[in-house]
Amino acid sequence: MSTVEVLPIADADAAAVARFLHDELNPAVTVSSWARLLRPPWAEAGPNRGWMLKDGDRVVGAYAAVYSQRIVDGDPVPVCNLAAFCVLEEHRMHSVRLIRALLKQREFVFTDLSPSGNVVAMNERLGFTRLDSATKLVVNPPWVRGRDVRVSGDAVAIARVLRGPDAQVHRDHRDAAAARHVLVQRGDEYAYLVFRAHTLKHLRLFALPLYVGGSRDLLRREWRAVRSHLLLRHGLPFTLAEKRILGFTASFGRVLAAPRARMVRGTGIPAADVDYLYSELALVNW
């Protein structure tokens, strides 16, 4: 008889699961960084921190989850982001038990924003669909913006200007380890961009937009100034520009032949409204 149990990850388990993810999934991410994924800086929104496999006292598998409440057309929608998945090879036969434990929480919309390898095909068998992740790789130019445009990453200035849901996004993510923030202003109009410094082929040279608030039209009009800010203030010479996130197609650039899959399961949020906040993309630097 199998001694492997499927259990929810409670706060008391976070340290052991963080150590497991560091040792077995990605040693480049520190134990403390994995622990912060399991304890995000926003208000409690879920019943656990994901699910784990235990063989006696030993963690042999984990599927970390990040929960949030998103507002869609004025109504709260509970979301479960599948954030990090790892099972030791000798226990792979129990992987399906782990996944089913998560998906049995039927009140949630599920997102998987960085699936890799055979996880994509497995997700499709489990009812996930792919989001449109069409991406252009664009160069961030050393361009001086016009005098009427203000572009800033100052947290105090951002908090003073943002309103409504954007203000809540900033409060929730100002201490998220991977989230960076840019405010664009022209007159009384603003655009708010949350992005991460992203690594491809072992090079952390790419800005990956996670969310756009305020005026997407202003962001489009001042896109060159924003890209200049990403280069000069953050040292990122390229942007991975996804039309679905930005709200417009970036001019010039090279279309990626095989952009990273982004996936969703459930109908509570229109695909066009699924962003990358409240997820491992905002919480973990890799």
Short mmCIF file of C-alpha atoms in Angstrom, two decimals:
data_model
loop_
_atom_site.label_atom_id
_atom_site.label_comp_id
_atom_site.label_asym_id
_atom_site.label_seq_id
_atom_site.Cartn_x
_atom_site.Cartn_y
_atom_site.Cartn_z
CA MET A 1 0.00 0.00 0.00
CA SER A 2 1.28 3.47 -0.89
CA THR A 3 2.42 5.60 2.03
CA VAL A 4 2.33 8.78 -0.06
CA GLU A 5 -0.28 11.29 1.10
CA VAL A 6 -1.74 14.27 -0.76
CA LEU A 7 -2.04 17.18 1.67
CA PRO A 8 -2.75 20.90 1.50
CA ILE A 9 0.27 23.13 2.05
CA ALA A 10 -0.37 25.05 5.27
CA ASP A 11 1.67 27.94 6.63
CA ALA A 12 3.52 25.49 8.88
CA ASP A 13 4.63 23.54 5.79
CA ALA A 14 5.95 26.54 3.85
CA ALA A 15 9.57 26.22 4.98
CA ALA A 16 9.81 22.54 4.05
CA VAL A 17 8.12 23.07 0.68
CA ALA A 18 10.35 26.09 -0.07
CA ARG A 19 13.43 23.95 0.64
CA PHE A 20 12.06 21.19 -1.60
CA LEU A 21 11.43 23.60 -4.50
CA HIS A 22 14.92 25.05 -4.10
CA ASP A 23 16.60 21.65 -4.01
CA GLU A 24 14.54 19.87 -6.66
CA LEU A 25 12.98 22.45 -9.02
CA ASN A 26 15.25 25.50 -9.31
CA PRO A 27 18.32 25.92 -7.06
CA ALA A 28 18.92 29.36 -8.63
CA VAL A 29 15.87 30.60 -6.68
CA THR A 30 16.74 30.93 -3.00
CA VAL A 31 14.80 29.16 -0.29
CA SER A 32 13.65 32.52 1.05
CA SER A 33 12.35 33.49 -2.42
CA TRP A 34 10.35 30.27 -2.66
CA ALA A 35 9.01 30.97 0.83
CA ARG A 36 7.82 34.42 -0.29
CA LEU A 37 5.95 32.77 -3.17
CA LEU A 38 4.08 30.69 -0.60
CA ARG A 39 3.31 33.79 1.49
CA PRO A 40 2.40 36.55 -1.00
CA PRO A 41 2.19 40.16 0.25
CA TRP A 42 -1.52 40.67 -0.43
CA ALA A 43 -4.51 39.77 1.73
CA GLU A 44 -5.39 36.13 2.26
CA ALA A 45 -7.51 34.81 -0.59
CA GLY A 46 -7.19 31.02 -0.58
CA PRO A 47 -7.64 27.96 1.61
CA ASN A 48 -4.01 26.77 1.34
CA ARG A 49 -0.64 27.45 -0.34
CA GLY A 50 -1.14 24.65 -2.84
CA TRP A 51 -0.87 20.89 -2.34
CA MET A 52 2.02 18.55 -1.62
CA LEU A 53 2.96 14.89 -1.63
CA LYS A 54 4.47 13.51 1.55
CA ASP A 55 6.05 10.12 2.08
CA GLY A 56 6.13 9.93 5.85
CA ASP A 57 7.72 13.16 7.02
CA ARG A 58 9.42 13.81 3.68
CA VAL A 59 8.09 16.19 0.99
CA VAL A 60 8.36 14.34 -2.34
CA GLY A 61 6.21 16.60 -4.50
CA ALA A 62 4.56 20.01 -4.47
CA TYR A 63 2.27 22.17 -6.57
CA ALA A 64 2.51 25.67 -5.13
CA ALA A 65 -0.54 27.87 -5.71
CA VAL A 66 -1.11 31.61 -5.45
CA TYR A 67 -4.67 32.74 -4.74
CA SER A 68 -6.34 36.08 -5.36
CA GLN A 69 -9.70 37.76 -5.73
CA ARG A 70 -10.02 39.61 -9.04
CA ILE A 71 -12.85 41.99 -9.89
CA VAL A 72 -14.62 41.36 -13.21
CA ASP A 73 -17.50 43.65 -14.18
CA GLY A 74 -17.78 44.67 -10.52
CA ASP A 75 -17.96 41.12 -9.18
CA PRO A 76 -15.19 39.25 -7.29
CA VAL A 77 -13.80 36.18 -9.03
CA PRO A 78 -11.60 33.77 -7.05
CA VAL A 79 -8.46 32.79 -8.96
CA CYS A 80 -5.93 30.04 -8.27
CA ASN A 81 -2.61 30.50 -10.06
CA LEU A 82 -0.65 27.28 -10.50
CA ALA A 83 2.78 28.62 -9.65
CA ALA A 84 5.37 25.83 -9.31
CA PHE A 85 5.12 22.09 -9.92
CA CYS A 86 7.69 19.46 -8.99
CA VAL A 87 7.50 15.75 -8.13
CA LEU A 88 10.47 13.48 -7.51
CA GLU A 89 10.95 10.99 -10.32
CA GLU A 90 10.34 7.93 -8.16
CA HIS A 91 6.96 9.38 -7.13
CA ARG A 92 5.75 10.60 -10.54
CA MET A 93 2.89 8.09 -10.54
CA HIS A 94 1.26 10.27 -7.85
CA SER A 95 1.42 13.49 -9.90
CA VAL A 96 -2.18 13.16 -11.09
CA ARG A 97 -3.39 12.87 -7.48
CA LEU A 98 -1.63 16.13 -6.70
CA ILE A 99 -3.13 17.95 -9.67
CA ARG A 100 -6.62 16.64 -9.03
CA ALA A 101 -6.48 17.87 -5.45
CA LEU A 102 -5.93 21.40 -6.74
CA LEU A 103 -8.54 21.22 -9.48
CA LYS A 104 -11.20 19.84 -7.14
CA GLN A 105 -11.42 23.39 -5.76
CA ARG A 106 -14.09 24.10 -8.35
CA GLU A 107 -14.94 27.59 -7.13
CA PHE A 108 -11.72 28.95 -8.67
CA VAL A 109 -10.65 30.03 -12.12
CA PHE A 110 -7.22 28.48 -12.66
CA THR A 111 -4.28 30.04 -14.46
CA ASP A 112 -0.95 28.54 -15.43
CA LEU A 113 1.26 31.33 -16.75
CA SER A 114 4.63 29.61 -17.18
CA PRO A 115 3.98 25.92 -17.97
CA SER A 116 6.93 24.10 -19.45
CA GLY A 117 7.64 20.84 -21.23
CA ASN A 118 4.88 18.26 -21.13
CA VAL A 119 2.83 20.31 -18.62
CA VAL A 120 1.23 22.19 -21.53
CA ALA A 121 -0.19 19.01 -23.08
CA MET A 122 -1.24 17.72 -19.65
CA ASN A 123 -3.07 20.99 -18.96
CA GLU A 124 -4.91 20.74 -22.26
CA ARG A 125 -6.12 17.26 -21.33
CA LEU A 126 -7.37 18.70 -18.03
CA GLY A 127 -9.47 21.39 -19.73
CA PHE A 128 -7.06 24.33 -19.84
CA THR A 129 -7.07 26.51 -22.95
CA ARG A 130 -4.25 28.61 -24.32
CA LEU A 131 -4.38 32.37 -24.10
CA ASP A 132 -3.22 34.45 -27.03
CA SER A 133 0.42 35.07 -26.09
CA ALA A 134 1.58 36.47 -29.46
CA THR A 135 4.79 38.35 -28.64
CA LYS A 136 7.16 40.73 -30.36
CA LEU A 137 10.74 41.15 -29.25
CA VAL A 138 11.40 44.90 -29.47
CA VAL A 139 14.52 46.92 -28.77
CA ASN A 140 14.37 49.57 -26.03
CA PRO A 141 15.99 52.73 -27.45
CA PRO A 142 18.00 55.41 -25.61
CA TRP A 143 15.42 58.02 -26.57
CA VAL A 144 14.73 61.31 -24.80
CA ARG A 145 11.04 61.90 -24.20
CA GLY A 146 9.17 65.11 -24.85
CA ARG A 147 8.86 67.76 -22.16
CA ASP A 148 5.13 67.20 -21.65
CA VAL A 149 5.53 63.51 -20.75
CA ARG A 150 6.58 62.29 -17.31
CA VAL A 151 7.78 58.70 -16.85
CA SER A 152 8.65 57.60 -13.32
CA GLY A 153 9.17 54.53 -11.19
CA ASP A 154 8.95 56.43 -7.90
CA ALA A 155 6.69 54.49 -5.53
CA VAL A 156 5.45 57.59 -3.68
CA ALA A 157 4.52 59.38 -6.91
CA ILE A 158 2.81 56.27 -8.25
CA ALA A 159 0.76 55.79 -5.07
CA ARG A 160 -0.31 59.45 -5.16
CA VAL A 161 -1.61 59.30 -8.73
CA LEU A 162 -3.22 55.86 -9.10
CA ARG A 163 -6.94 55.46 -8.56
CA GLY A 164 -9.42 52.64 -8.02
CA PRO A 165 -8.28 49.14 -9.01
CA ASP A 166 -4.87 50.42 -10.11
CA ALA A 167 -4.21 51.75 -6.62
CA GLN A 168 -5.07 48.34 -5.15
CA VAL A 169 -2.80 46.59 -7.64
CA HIS A 170 0.07 48.84 -6.58
CA ARG A 171 -0.57 48.27 -2.86
CA ASP A 172 -0.68 44.52 -3.40
CA HIS A 173 2.46 44.38 -5.56
CA ARG A 174 4.78 47.09 -4.26
CA ASP A 175 6.54 44.45 -2.12
CA ALA A 176 6.27 41.63 -4.66
CA ALA A 177 9.85 40.57 -5.39
CA ALA A 178 9.66 40.48 -9.20
CA ALA A 179 7.16 43.28 -9.89
CA ARG A 180 8.47 46.64 -11.13
CA HIS A 181 6.32 49.70 -11.69
CA VAL A 182 6.22 52.56 -14.20
CA LEU A 183 3.90 55.57 -14.25
CA VAL A 184 3.39 57.60 -17.43
CA GLN A 185 1.68 61.00 -17.18
CA ARG A 186 0.59 63.62 -19.65
CA GLY A 187 -1.59 66.30 -18.12
CA ASP A 188 -4.31 64.61 -16.06
CA GLU A 189 -3.98 61.35 -17.99
CA TYR A 190 -1.92 58.40 -16.74
CA ALA A 191 -0.88 54.91 -17.76
CA TYR A 192 0.43 52.39 -15.26
CA LEU A 193 2.69 49.51 -16.27
CA VAL A 194 3.72 46.60 -14.07
CA PHE A 195 6.51 44.47 -15.54
CA ARG A 196 9.24 42.04 -14.54
CA ALA A 197 12.89 41.72 -15.51
CA HIS A 198 12.74 38.43 -17.38
CA THR A 199 15.41 35.88 -18.20
CA LEU A 200 15.72 34.07 -21.52
CA LYS A 201 18.62 31.80 -22.43
CA HIS A 202 20.23 32.68 -19.06
CA LEU A 203 20.20 36.41 -19.89
CA ARG A 204 18.12 38.79 -17.75
CA LEU A 205 17.80 41.45 -20.43
CA PHE A 206 14.06 41.51 -21.10
CA ALA A 207 11.15 43.53 -19.74
CA LEU A 208 7.99 41.40 -19.61
CA PRO A 209 4.78 43.45 -19.12
CA LEU A 210 2.43 41.90 -16.58
CA TYR A 211 -0.38 44.48 -16.37
CA VAL A 212 -1.47 47.80 -17.82
CA GLY A 213 -3.74 50.19 -15.95
CA GLY A 214 -5.04 53.64 -16.70
CA SER A 215 -4.96 54.71 -20.34
CA ARG A 216 -3.66 52.09 -22.74
CA ASP A 217 -3.90 54.70 -25.47
CA LEU A 218 -1.46 56.93 -23.56
CA LEU A 219 0.89 53.98 -23.14
CA ARG A 220 0.70 53.34 -26.88
CA ARG A 221 1.38 56.98 -27.73
CA GLU A 222 4.34 57.19 -25.33
CA TRP A 223 5.61 53.66 -25.90
CA ARG A 224 9.05 54.82 -27.04
CA ALA A 225 9.48 56.90 -23.89
CA VAL A 226 8.48 53.92 -21.73
CA ARG A 227 10.93 51.65 -23.52
CA SER A 228 13.66 54.24 -23.03
CA HIS A 229 12.86 54.23 -19.29
CA LEU A 230 13.14 50.42 -19.22
CA LEU A 231 16.61 50.67 -20.75
CA LEU A 232 18.02 53.68 -18.92
CA ARG A 233 16.49 53.09 -15.47
CA HIS A 234 16.29 49.30 -15.36
CA GLY A 235 19.07 48.20 -17.69
CA LEU A 236 16.76 46.14 -19.91
CA PRO A 237 17.57 46.51 -23.61
CA PHE A 238 14.59 44.46 -24.87
CA THR A 239 10.84 44.16 -24.23
CA LEU A 240 8.74 41.03 -24.75
CA ALA A 241 5.66 42.88 -25.97
CA GLU A 242 2.43 40.85 -25.81
CA LYS A 243 -0.46 42.52 -27.60
CA ARG A 244 -3.06 41.02 -25.24
CA ILE A 245 -1.40 42.59 -22.21
CA LEU A 246 -0.42 45.93 -23.73
CA GLY A 247 -3.64 46.46 -25.66
CA PHE A 248 -1.81 47.32 -28.88
CA THR A 249 0.64 45.78 -31.32
CA ALA A 250 4.16 47.08 -30.85
CA SER A 251 5.62 48.53 -34.01
CA PHE A 252 8.78 47.06 -35.48
CA GLY A 253 10.39 44.19 -33.57
CA ARG A 254 10.58 40.47 -34.32
CA VAL A 255 7.58 38.19 -33.83
CA LEU A 256 8.53 35.21 -31.67
CA ALA A 257 7.87 31.93 -33.46
CA ALA A 258 7.15 30.03 -30.22
CA PRO A 259 6.13 32.37 -27.37
CA ARG A 260 5.67 30.96 -23.88
CA ALA A 261 2.32 29.28 -23.38
CA ARG A 262 -0.14 30.97 -21.00
CA MET A 263 -3.19 28.94 -19.97
CA VAL A 264 -6.52 29.28 -18.17
CA ARG A 265 -9.25 26.92 -16.97
CA GLY A 266 -12.70 28.25 -16.13
CA THR A 267 -15.03 30.89 -17.52
CA GLY A 268 -15.14 33.52 -14.79
CA ILE A 269 -12.68 35.86 -16.50
CA PRO A 270 -12.69 36.72 -20.22
CA ALA A 271 -9.44 35.65 -21.85
CA ALA A 272 -8.69 39.25 -22.85
CA ASP A 273 -8.75 40.26 -19.17
CA VAL A 274 -6.33 37.63 -17.84
CA ASP A 275 -3.15 39.45 -16.84
CA TYR A 276 -0.04 38.18 -15.06
CA LEU A 277 -0.51 39.76 -11.64
CA TYR A 278 -0.99 37.74 -8.45
CA SER A 279 1.26 35.00 -9.81
CA GLU A 280 4.76 33.58 -9.75
CA LEU A 281 5.66 36.06 -12.51
CA ALA A 282 5.21 38.88 -10.00
CA LEU A 283 6.61 37.04 -7.01
CA VAL A 284 9.73 35.13 -8.10
CA ASN A 285 12.85 36.38 -9.86
CA TRP A 286 14.43 33.75 -12.11
#
